[in-house]
PDB file of N, CA and C in Angstrom:
ATOM      1  N   PRO A  27       0.810  -1.177   0.000  1.00  0.00           N
ATOM      2  CA  PRO A  27       0.000   0.000   0.000  1.00  0.00           C
ATOM      3  C   PRO A  27       0.866   1.258   0.000  1.00  0.00           C
ATOM      4  N   GLU A  28       0.507   2.058  -0.934  1.00  0.00           N
ATOM      5  CA  GLU A  28       1.214   3.330  -1.038  1.00  0.00           C
ATOM      6  C   GLU A  28       0.297   4.441  -0.571  1.00  0.00           C
ATOM      7  N   VAL A  29       0.801   5.393   0.072  1.00  0.00           N
ATOM      8  CA  VAL A  29       0.026   6.526   0.556  1.00  0.00           C
ATOM      9  C   VAL A  29       0.261   7.648  -0.425  1.00  0.00           C
ATOM     10  N   GLU A  30      -0.832   8.120  -0.944  1.00  0.00           N
ATOM     11  CA  GLU A  30      -0.748   9.218  -1.899  1.00  0.00           C
ATOM     12  C   GLU A  30      -1.401  10.430  -1.264  1.00  0.00           C
ATOM     13  N   ILE A  31      -0.786  11.522  -1.295  1.00  0.00           N
ATOM     14  CA  ILE A  31      -1.298  12.731  -0.703  1.00  0.00           C
ATOM     15  C   ILE A  31      -1.838  13.571  -1.827  1.00  0.00           C
ATOM     16  N   CYS A  32      -3.124  13.964  -1.695  1.00  0.00           N
ATOM     17  CA  CYS A  32      -3.770  14.804  -2.695  1.00  0.00           C
ATOM     18  C   CYS A  32      -4.255  16.059  -2.021  1.00  0.00           C
ATOM     19  N   GLU A  33      -4.306  17.056  -2.795  1.00  0.00           N
ATOM     20  CA  GLU A  33      -4.790  18.324  -2.271  1.00  0.00           C
ATOM     21  C   GLU A  33      -6.187  18.538  -2.830  1.00  0.00           C
ATOM     22  N   VAL A  34      -7.147  18.732  -1.907  1.00  0.00           N
ATOM     23  CA  VAL A  34      -8.533  18.925  -2.330  1.00  0.00           C
ATOM     24  C   VAL A  34      -8.894  20.363  -2.005  1.00  0.00           C
ATOM     25  N   VAL A  35      -9.522  21.009  -2.963  1.00  0.00           N
ATOM     26  CA  VAL A  35      -9.924  22.383  -2.773  1.00  0.00           C
ATOM     27  C   VAL A  35     -11.459  22.384  -2.679  1.00  0.00           C
ATOM     28  N   LYS A  36     -11.954  22.842  -1.586  1.00  0.00           N
ATOM     29  CA  LYS A  36     -13.401  22.910  -1.393  1.00  0.00           C
ATOM     30  C   LYS A  36     -13.774  24.373  -1.332  1.00  0.00           C
ATOM     31  N   GLN A  37     -14.669  24.744  -2.200  1.00  0.00           N
ATOM     32  CA  GLN A  37     -15.074  26.148  -2.249  1.00  0.00           C
ATOM     33  C   GLN A  37     -16.337  26.338  -1.402  1.00  0.00           C
ATOM     34  N   VAL A  38     -16.243  27.244  -0.486  1.00  0.00           N
ATOM     35  CA  VAL A  38     -17.350  27.552   0.415  1.00  0.00           C
ATOM     36  C   VAL A  38     -17.672  29.016   0.204  1.00  0.00           C
ATOM     37  N   PRO A  39     -18.964  29.364   0.065  1.00  0.00           N
ATOM     38  CA  PRO A  39     -19.283  30.770  -0.154  1.00  0.00           C
ATOM     39  C   PRO A  39     -18.989  31.618   1.089  1.00  0.00           C
ATOM     40  N   LYS A  40     -18.491  32.800   0.860  1.00  0.00           N
ATOM     41  CA  LYS A  40     -18.216  33.735   1.934  1.00  0.00           C
ATOM     42  C   LYS A  40     -19.261  34.837   1.843  1.00  0.00           C
ATOM     43  N   TYR A  41     -19.998  34.979   2.931  1.00  0.00           N
ATOM     44  CA  TYR A  41     -21.084  35.946   2.927  1.00  0.00           C
ATOM     45  C   TYR A  41     -20.582  37.301   3.340  1.00  0.00           C
ATOM     46  N   GLU A  42     -20.983  38.327   2.579  1.00  0.00           N
ATOM     47  CA  GLU A  42     -20.700  39.711   2.924  1.00  0.00           C
ATOM     48  C   GLU A  42     -22.046  40.417   3.048  1.00  0.00           C
ATOM     49  N   ILE A  43     -22.228  41.128   4.109  1.00  0.00           N
ATOM     50  CA  ILE A  43     -23.494  41.815   4.329  1.00  0.00           C
ATOM     51  C   ILE A  43     -23.286  43.288   4.051  1.00  0.00           C
ATOM     52  N   HIS A  44     -24.085  43.821   3.115  1.00  0.00           N
ATOM     53  CA  HIS A  44     -24.089  45.248   2.794  1.00  0.00           C
ATOM     54  C   HIS A  44     -25.466  45.785   3.131  1.00  0.00           C
ATOM     55  N   TYR A  45     -25.515  46.823   3.905  1.00  0.00           N
ATOM     56  CA  TYR A  45     -26.782  47.420   4.292  1.00  0.00           C
ATOM     57  C   TYR A  45     -27.129  48.535   3.323  1.00  0.00           C
ATOM     58  N   ILE A  46     -28.410  48.508   2.845  1.00  0.00           N
ATOM     59  CA  ILE A  46     -28.886  49.543   1.930  1.00  0.00           C
ATOM     60  C   ILE A  46     -30.087  50.197   2.623  1.00  0.00           C
ATOM     61  N   ASP A  47     -30.090  51.502   2.689  1.00  0.00           N
ATOM     62  CA  ASP A  47     -31.186  52.222   3.326  1.00  0.00           C
ATOM     63  C   ASP A  47     -32.352  52.323   2.358  1.00  0.00           C
ATOM     64  N   LYS A  48     -33.526  51.925   2.824  1.00  0.00           N
ATOM     65  CA  LYS A  48     -34.720  52.011   2.005  1.00  0.00           C
ATOM     66  C   LYS A  48     -35.747  52.807   2.799  1.00  0.00           C
ATOM     67  N   GLU A  49     -36.308  53.810   2.162  1.00  0.00           N
ATOM     68  CA  GLU A  49     -37.252  54.669   2.862  1.00  0.00           C
ATOM     69  C   GLU A  49     -38.652  54.066   2.805  1.00  0.00           C
ATOM     70  N   VAL A  50     -39.279  53.994   4.004  1.00  0.00           N
ATOM     71  CA  VAL A  50     -40.634  53.455   4.116  1.00  0.00           C
ATOM     72  C   VAL A  50     -41.463  54.511   4.857  1.00  0.00           C
ATOM     73  N   VAL A  51     -42.685  54.701   4.401  1.00  0.00           N
ATOM     74  CA  VAL A  51     -43.537  55.720   5.004  1.00  0.00           C
ATOM     75  C   VAL A  51     -44.090  55.171   6.313  1.00  0.00           C
ATOM     76  N   LYS A  52     -43.909  55.923   7.357  1.00  0.00           N
ATOM     77  CA  LYS A  52     -44.448  55.548   8.655  1.00  0.00           C
ATOM     78  C   LYS A  52     -45.670  56.424   8.920  1.00  0.00           C
ATOM     79  N   HIS A  53     -46.782  55.737   9.082  1.00  0.00           N
ATOM     80  CA  HIS A  53     -48.017  56.481   9.319  1.00  0.00           C
ATOM     81  C   HIS A  53     -48.106  56.843  10.789  1.00  0.00           C
ATOM     82  N   GLN A  54     -48.458  58.087  11.038  1.00  0.00           N
ATOM     83  CA  GLN A  54     -48.616  58.557  12.395  1.00  0.00           C
ATOM     84  C   GLN A  54     -50.019  59.143  12.519  1.00  0.00           C
ATOM     85  N   ILE A  55     -50.740  58.675  13.512  1.00  0.00           N
ATOM     86  CA  ILE A  55     -52.129  59.097  13.680  1.00  0.00           C
ATOM     87  C   ILE A  55     -52.193  60.041  14.871  1.00  0.00           C
ATOM     88  N   GLU A  56     -52.781  61.185  14.642  1.00  0.00           N
ATOM     89  CA  GLU A  56     -52.986  62.150  15.708  1.00  0.00           C
ATOM     90  C   GLU A  56     -54.496  62.321  15.907  1.00  0.00           C
ATOM     91  N   TYR A  57     -54.905  62.302  17.140  1.00  0.00           N
ATOM     92  CA  TYR A  57     -56.314  62.425  17.456  1.00  0.00           C
ATOM     93  C   TYR A  57     -56.613  63.833  17.933  1.00  0.00           C
ATOM     94  N   ILE A  58     -57.735  64.359  17.470  1.00  0.00           N
ATOM     95  CA  ILE A  58     -58.185  65.680  17.896  1.00  0.00           C
ATOM     96  C   ILE A  58     -59.566  65.491  18.516  1.00  0.00           C
ATOM     97  N   GLU A  59     -59.741  66.028  19.687  1.00  0.00           N
ATOM     98  CA  GLU A  59     -61.015  65.853  20.381  1.00  0.00           C
ATOM     99  C   GLU A  59     -61.951  66.989  20.005  1.00  0.00           C
ATOM    100  N   LYS A  60     -63.134  66.617  19.520  1.00  0.00           N
ATOM    101  CA  LYS A  60     -64.148  67.604  19.162  1.00  0.00           C
ATOM    102  C   LYS A  60     -65.419  67.255  19.919  1.00  0.00           C
ATOM    103  N   LEU A  61     -66.065  68.253  20.448  1.00  0.00           N
ATOM    104  CA  LEU A  61     -67.321  68.047  21.160  1.00  0.00           C
ATOM    105  C   LEU A  61     -68.469  68.430  20.239  1.00  0.00           C
ATOM    106  N   VAL A  62     -69.324  67.462  19.976  1.00  0.00           N
ATOM    107  CA  VAL A  62     -70.495  67.702  19.131  1.00  0.00           C
ATOM    108  C   VAL A  62     -71.711  67.359  19.982  1.00  0.00           C
ATOM    109  N   GLU A  63     -72.610  68.304  20.113  1.00  0.00           N
ATOM    110  CA  GLU A  63     -73.794  68.068  20.931  1.00  0.00           C
ATOM    111  C   GLU A  63     -74.846  67.340  20.106  1.00  0.00           C
ATOM    112  N   VAL A  64     -75.308  66.262  20.677  1.00  0.00           N
ATOM    113  CA  VAL A  64     -76.316  65.433  20.009  1.00  0.00           C
ATOM    114  C   VAL A  64     -77.538  65.407  20.920  1.00  0.00           C
ATOM    115  N   PRO A  65     -78.737  65.607  20.375  1.00  0.00           N
ATOM    116  CA  PRO A  65     -79.921  65.581  21.249  1.00  0.00           C
ATOM    117  C   PRO A  65     -80.134  64.178  21.820  1.00  0.00           C
ATOM    118  N   HIS A  66     -80.439  64.171  23.089  1.00  0.00           N
ATOM    119  CA  HIS A  66     -80.638  62.908  23.799  1.00  0.00           C
ATOM    120  C   HIS A  66     -82.005  62.958  24.476  1.00  0.00           C
ATOM    121  N   ILE A  67     -82.837  61.988  24.211  1.00  0.00           N
ATOM    122  CA  ILE A  67     -84.192  61.979  24.766  1.00  0.00           C
ATOM    123  C   ILE A  67     -84.197  61.081  25.999  1.00  0.00           C
ATOM    124  N   ILE A  68     -84.679  61.656  27.104  1.00  0.00           N
ATOM    125  CA  ILE A  68     -84.793  60.902  28.350  1.00  0.00           C
ATOM    126  C   ILE A  68     -86.271  60.667  28.604  1.00  0.00           C
ATOM    127  N   TYR A  69     -86.636  59.424  28.765  1.00  0.00           N
ATOM    128  CA  TYR A  69     -88.028  59.086  29.035  1.00  0.00           C
ATOM    129  C   TYR A  69     -88.208  58.914  30.544  1.00  0.00           C
ATOM    130  N   GLU A  70     -89.207  59.594  31.063  1.00  0.00           N
ATOM    131  CA  GLU A  70     -89.510  59.498  32.492  1.00  0.00           C
ATOM    132  C   GLU A  70     -90.920  58.933  32.621  1.00  0.00           C
ATOM    133  N   GLU A  71     -91.052  57.899  33.417  1.00  0.00           N
ATOM    134  CA  GLU A  71     -92.349  57.251  33.545  1.00  0.00           C
ATOM    135  C   GLU A  71     -93.136  57.871  34.688  1.00  0.00           C
ATOM    136  N   ARG A  72     -94.411  58.064  34.454  1.00  0.00           N
ATOM    137  CA  ARG A  72     -95.306  58.584  35.475  1.00  0.00           C
ATOM    138  C   ARG A  72     -96.466  57.617  35.621  1.00  0.00           C
ATOM    139  N   ILE A  73     -97.074  57.645  36.799  1.00  0.00           N
ATOM    140  CA  ILE A  73     -98.206  56.756  37.065  1.00  0.00           C
ATOM    141  C   ILE A  73     -99.490  57.485  36.705  1.00  0.00           C
ATOM    142  N   ILE A  74    -100.259  56.885  35.853  1.00  0.00           N
ATOM    143  CA  ILE A  74    -101.581  57.420  35.514  1.00  0.00           C
ATOM    144  C   ILE A  74    -102.576  56.305  35.824  1.00  0.00           C
ATOM    145  N   GLU A  75    -103.460  56.570  36.756  1.00  0.00           N
ATOM    146  CA  GLU A  75    -104.415  55.545  37.160  1.00  0.00           C
ATOM    147  C   GLU A  75    -105.547  55.460  36.142  1.00  0.00           C
ATOM    148  N   VAL A  76    -105.750  54.267  35.670  1.00  0.00           N
ATOM    149  CA  VAL A  76    -106.826  54.022  34.711  1.00  0.00           C
ATOM    150  C   VAL A  76    -107.842  53.122  35.412  1.00  0.00           C
ATOM    151  N   PRO A  77    -109.088  53.564  35.530  1.00  0.00           N
ATOM    152  CA  PRO A  77    -110.069  52.717  36.222  1.00  0.00           C
ATOM    153  C   PRO A  77    -110.374  51.457  35.400  1.00  0.00           C
ATOM    154  N   GLU A  78    -110.387  50.353  36.094  1.00  0.00           N
ATOM    155  CA  GLU A  78    -110.651  49.087  35.433  1.00  0.00           C
ATOM    156  C   GLU A  78    -111.637  48.325  36.310  1.00  0.00           C
ATOM    157  N   ILE A  79    -112.662  47.798  35.713  1.00  0.00           N
ATOM    158  CA  ILE A  79    -113.701  47.116  36.477  1.00  0.00           C
ATOM    159  C   ILE A  79    -113.419  45.622  36.437  1.00  0.00           C
ATOM    160  N   GLU A  80    -113.381  45.050  37.627  1.00  0.00           N
ATOM    161  CA  GLU A  80    -113.193  43.602  37.723  1.00  0.00           C
ATOM    162  C   GLU A  80    -114.484  43.009  38.273  1.00  0.00           C
ATOM    163  N   ARG A  81    -114.954  42.002  37.637  1.00  0.00           N
ATOM    164  CA  ARG A  81    -116.165  41.342  38.098  1.00  0.00           C
ATOM    165  C   ARG A  81    -115.753  40.025  38.740  1.00  0.00           C
ATOM    166  N   ARG A  82    -116.228  39.853  39.962  1.00  0.00           N
ATOM    167  CA  ARG A  82    -115.923  38.635  40.709  1.00  0.00           C
ATOM    168  C   ARG A  82    -117.224  38.016  41.176  1.00  0.00           C
ATOM    169  N   GLU A  83    -117.269  36.749  41.190  1.00  0.00           N
ATOM    170  CA  GLU A  83    -118.452  36.036  41.648  1.00  0.00           C
ATOM    171  C   GLU A  83    -118.145  35.429  43.011  1.00  0.00           C
ATOM    172  N   ILE A  84    -119.009  35.716  43.949  1.00  0.00           N
ATOM    173  CA  ILE A  84    -118.802  35.231  45.307  1.00  0.00           C
ATOM    174  C   ILE A  84    -119.900  34.222  45.616  1.00  0.00           C
ATOM    175  N   VAL A  85    -119.512  33.071  46.074  1.00  0.00           N
ATOM    176  CA  VAL A  85    -120.466  32.036  46.443  1.00  0.00           C
ATOM    177  C   VAL A  85    -120.353  31.833  47.946  1.00  0.00           C
ATOM    178  N   ARG A  86    -121.460  32.064  48.639  1.00  0.00           N
ATOM    179  CA  ARG A  86    -121.477  31.855  50.091  1.00  0.00           C
ATOM    180  C   ARG A  86    -122.237  30.575  50.366  1.00  0.00           C
ATOM    181  N   HIS A  87    -121.648  29.697  51.101  1.00  0.00           N
ATOM    182  CA  HIS A  87    -122.303  28.456  51.481  1.00  0.00           C
ATOM    183  C   HIS A  87    -122.891  28.638  52.876  1.00  0.00           C
ATOM    184  N   VAL A  88    -124.208  28.616  52.946  1.00  0.00           N
ATOM    185  CA  VAL A  88    -124.902  28.769  54.215  1.00  0.00           C
ATOM    186  C   VAL A  88    -125.507  27.409  54.552  1.00  0.00           C
ATOM    187  N   PRO A  89    -125.272  26.903  55.767  1.00  0.00           N
ATOM    188  CA  PRO A  89    -125.813  25.588  56.089  1.00  0.00           C
ATOM    189  C   PRO A  89    -127.343  25.621  56.236  1.00  0.00           C
ATOM    190  N   LYS A  90    -127.976  24.636  55.660  1.00  0.00           N
ATOM    191  CA  LYS A  90    -129.425  24.522  55.776  1.00  0.00           C
ATOM    192  C   LYS A  90    -129.677  23.530  56.907  1.00  0.00           C
ATOM    193  N   THR A  91    -130.248  24.054  57.985  1.00  0.00           N
ATOM    194  CA  THR A  91    -130.418  23.208  59.166  1.00  0.00           C
ATOM    195  C   THR A  91    -131.756  22.494  59.095  1.00  0.00           C
ATOM    196  N   THR A  92    -131.709  21.213  59.315  1.00  0.00           N
ATOM    197  CA  THR A  92    -132.937  20.418  59.410  1.00  0.00           C
ATOM    198  C   THR A  92    -132.892  19.682  60.745  1.00  0.00           C
ATOM    199  N   VAL A  93    -134.029  19.629  61.414  1.00  0.00           N
ATOM    200  CA  VAL A  93    -134.113  18.985  62.715  1.00  0.00           C
ATOM    201  C   VAL A  93    -134.742  17.625  62.514  1.00  0.00           C
ATOM    202  N   GLN A  94    -134.067  16.616  62.997  1.00  0.00           N
ATOM    203  CA  GLN A  94    -134.591  15.262  62.894  1.00  0.00           C
ATOM    204  C   GLN A  94    -134.658  14.703  64.318  1.00  0.00           C
ATOM    205  N   VAL A  95    -135.821  14.264  64.711  1.00  0.00           N
ATOM    206  CA  VAL A  95    -136.020  13.783  66.077  1.00  0.00           C
ATOM    207  C   VAL A  95    -135.709  12.302  66.110  1.00  0.00           C
ATOM    208  N   VAL A  96    -134.780  11.941  67.001  1.00  0.00           N
ATOM    209  CA  VAL A  96    -134.416  10.544  67.190  1.00  0.00           C
ATOM    210  C   VAL A  96    -134.691  10.217  68.649  1.00  0.00           C
ATOM    211  N   GLU A  97    -135.497   9.198  68.882  1.00  0.00           N
ATOM    212  CA  GLU A  97    -135.821   8.841  70.256  1.00  0.00           C
ATOM    213  C   GLU A  97    -134.745   7.924  70.795  1.00  0.00           C
ATOM    214  N   LYS A  98    -134.332   8.227  72.020  1.00  0.00           N
ATOM    215  CA  LYS A  98    -133.289   7.454  72.664  1.00  0.00           C
ATOM    216  C   LYS A  98    -133.775   7.140  74.064  1.00  0.00           C
ATOM    217  N   SER A  99    -133.681   5.889  74.453  1.00  0.00           N
ATOM    218  CA  SER A  99    -134.170   5.515  75.788  1.00  0.00           C
ATOM    219  C   SER A  99    -133.050   5.679  76.800  1.00  0.00           C
ATOM    220  N   VAL A 100    -133.359   6.393  77.839  1.00  0.00           N
ATOM    221  CA  VAL A 100    -132.407   6.658  78.900  1.00  0.00           C
ATOM    222  C   VAL A 100    -133.077   6.214  80.205  1.00  0.00           C
ATOM    223  N   PRO A 101    -132.379   5.412  80.984  1.00  0.00           N
ATOM    224  CA  PRO A 101    -133.038   4.980  82.230  1.00  0.00           C
ATOM    225  C   PRO A 101    -133.183   6.148  83.205  1.00  0.00           C
ATOM    226  N   LYS A 102    -134.310   6.182  83.856  1.00  0.00           N
ATOM    227  CA  LYS A 102    -134.580   7.252  84.808  1.00  0.00           C
ATOM    228  C   LYS A 102    -134.468   6.655  86.200  1.00  0.00           C
ATOM    229  N   PHE A 103    -133.600   7.234  87.002  1.00  0.00           N
ATOM    230  CA  PHE A 103    -133.389   6.746  88.358  1.00  0.00           C
ATOM    231  C   PHE A 103    -134.244   7.562  89.322  1.00  0.00           C
ATOM    232  N   ARG A 104    -134.842   6.808  90.278  1.00  0.00           N
ATOM    233  CA  ARG A 104    -135.666   7.467  91.291  1.00  0.00           C
ATOM    234  C   ARG A 104    -135.056   7.171  92.638  1.00  0.00           C
ATOM    235  N   LEU A 105    -134.823   8.205  93.393  1.00  0.00           N
ATOM    236  CA  LEU A 105    -134.247   8.025  94.717  1.00  0.00           C
ATOM    237  C   LEU A 105    -135.367   7.986  95.753  1.00  0.00           C
ATOM    238  N   SER A 106    -135.299   6.957  96.562  1.00  0.00           N
ATOM    239  CA  SER A 106    -136.245   6.917  97.675  1.00  0.00           C
ATOM    240  C   SER A 106    -135.414   6.950  98.954  1.00  0.00           C
ATOM    241  N   VAL A 107    -135.675   7.866  99.780  1.00  0.00           N
ATOM    242  CA  VAL A 107    -134.883   8.098 100.978  1.00  0.00           C
ATOM    243  C   VAL A 107    -135.641   7.515 102.168  1.00  0.00           C
ATOM    244  N   GLU A 108    -134.938   6.658 102.909  1.00  0.00           N
ATOM    245  CA  GLU A 108    -135.512   6.083 104.127  1.00  0.00           C
ATOM    246  C   GLU A 108    -134.580   6.395 105.279  1.00  0.00           C
ATOM    247  N   GLN A 109    -135.124   6.532 106.441  1.00  0.00           N
ATOM    248  CA  GLN A 109    -134.314   6.825 107.615  1.00  0.00           C
ATOM    249  C   GLN A 109    -134.262   5.558 108.455  1.00  0.00           C
ATOM    250  N   ARG A 110    -133.028   5.107 108.736  1.00  0.00           N
ATOM    251  CA  ARG A 110    -132.829   3.943 109.570  1.00  0.00           C
ATOM    252  C   ARG A 110    -131.923   4.329 110.718  1.00  0.00           C
ATOM    253  N   VAL A 111    -132.156   3.773 111.793  1.00  0.00           N
ATOM    254  CA  VAL A 111    -131.341   4.035 112.969  1.00  0.00           C
ATOM    255  C   VAL A 111    -130.554   2.756 113.218  1.00  0.00           C
ATOM    256  N   VAL A 112    -129.215   2.886 113.222  1.00  0.00           N
ATOM    257  CA  VAL A 112    -128.342   1.745 113.426  1.00  0.00           C
ATOM    258  C   VAL A 112    -127.522   2.057 114.677  1.00  0.00           C
ATOM    259  N   ASP A 113    -127.491   1.092 115.603  1.00  0.00           N
ATOM    260  CA  ASP A 113    -126.710   1.280 116.825  1.00  0.00           C
ATOM    261  C   ASP A 113    -125.267   0.938 116.538  1.00  0.00           C
ATOM    262  N   VAL A 114    -124.370   1.854 116.866  1.00  0.00           N
ATOM    263  CA  VAL A 114    -122.944   1.654 116.672  1.00  0.00           C
ATOM    264  C   VAL A 114    -122.322   1.633 118.053  1.00  0.00           C
ATOM    265  N   PRO A 115    -121.618   0.548 118.415  1.00  0.00           N
ATOM    266  CA  PRO A 115    -121.015   0.529 119.745  1.00  0.00           C
ATOM    267  C   PRO A 115    -119.848   1.501 119.802  1.00  0.00           C
ATOM    268  N   SER A 116    -119.723   2.184 120.867  1.00  0.00           N
ATOM    269  CA  SER A 116    -118.628   3.131 121.017  1.00  0.00           C
ATOM    270  C   SER A 116    -117.765   2.671 122.175  1.00  0.00           C
ATOM    271  N   THR A 117    -116.486   2.634 121.954  1.00  0.00           N
ATOM    272  CA  THR A 117    -115.552   2.223 122.982  1.00  0.00           C
ATOM    273  C   THR A 117    -114.789   3.458 123.416  1.00  0.00           C
ATOM    274  N   LEU A 118    -114.719   3.619 124.699  1.00  0.00           N
ATOM    275  CA  LEU A 118    -114.023   4.772 125.234  1.00  0.00           C
ATOM    276  C   LEU A 118    -112.651   4.322 125.689  1.00  0.00           C
ATOM    277  N   THR A 119    -111.647   5.061 125.315  1.00  0.00           N
ATOM    278  CA  THR A 119    -110.292   4.767 125.758  1.00  0.00           C
ATOM    279  C   THR A 119    -109.835   5.908 126.637  1.00  0.00           C
ATOM    280  N   HIS A 120    -109.164   5.487 127.729  1.00  0.00           N
ATOM    281  CA  HIS A 120    -108.684   6.490 128.656  1.00  0.00           C
ATOM    282  C   HIS A 120    -107.164   6.482 128.585  1.00  0.00           C
ATOM    283  N   GLU A 121    -106.550   7.624 128.328  1.00  0.00           N
ATOM    284  CA  GLU A 121    -105.112   7.710 128.166  1.00  0.00           C
ATOM    285  C   GLU A 121    -104.491   8.319 129.405  1.00  0.00           C
ATOM    286  N   ARG A 122    -103.290   7.725 129.814  1.00  0.00           N
ATOM    287  CA  ARG A 122    -102.574   8.231 130.966  1.00  0.00           C
ATOM    288  C   ARG A 122    -101.138   8.453 130.569  1.00  0.00           C
ATOM    289  N   PRO A 123    -100.475   9.449 131.177  1.00  0.00           N
ATOM    290  CA  PRO A 123     -99.073   9.635 130.866  1.00  0.00           C
ATOM    291  C   PRO A 123     -98.205   8.636 131.642  1.00  0.00           C
ATOM    292  N   VAL A 124     -97.159   8.143 130.928  1.00  0.00           N
ATOM    293  CA  VAL A 124     -96.220   7.204 131.535  1.00  0.00           C
ATOM    294  C   VAL A 124     -94.851   7.806 131.391  1.00  0.00           C
ATOM    295  N   GLU A 125     -94.059   7.725 132.464  1.00  0.00           N
ATOM    296  CA  GLU A 125     -92.713   8.288 132.391  1.00  0.00           C
ATOM    297  C   GLU A 125     -91.777   7.286 131.776  1.00  0.00           C
ATOM    298  N   VAL A 126     -90.937   7.780 130.868  1.00  0.00           N
ATOM    299  CA  VAL A 126     -89.953   6.919 130.206  1.00  0.00           C
ATOM    300  C   VAL A 126     -88.596   7.339 130.733  1.00  0.00           C
ATOM    301  N   PRO A 127     -87.799   6.362 131.240  1.00  0.00           N
ATOM    302  CA  PRO A 127     -86.492   6.767 131.761  1.00  0.00           C
ATOM    303  C   PRO A 127     -85.564   7.189 130.615  1.00  0.00           C
ATOM    304  N   GLU A 128     -84.713   8.187 130.925  1.00  0.00           N
ATOM    305  CA  GLU A 128     -83.772   8.672 129.912  1.00  0.00           C
ATOM    306  C   GLU A 128     -82.505   7.859 129.965  1.00  0.00           C
ATOM    307  N   VAL A 129     -81.919   7.638 128.826  1.00  0.00           N
ATOM    308  CA  VAL A 129     -80.698   6.833 128.766  1.00  0.00           C
ATOM    309  C   VAL A 129     -79.498   7.754 128.631  1.00  0.00           C
TER     310      VAL A 129
END
């Protein structure tokens, strides 16, 4: 094997930047305040009473009373008072004081 040395030339582009001035119109907006009076209508509400007739129907329920007689048997008690004399024995007790010795 022989080694051969070759020279290779590779061309690479070299960039050069040149600036060129180009005029462009820049728009500038200026605002001017103007007061223009415009009519403005304000509505204000007021109360106006308008008579209106309302018809209502009222139904009153009144009870119709009817009397119906129902016979019911109830026992009737009769008191008869009699006077009786009953002898009750009475026992008489006689109480006496007794001394209790103190401890």
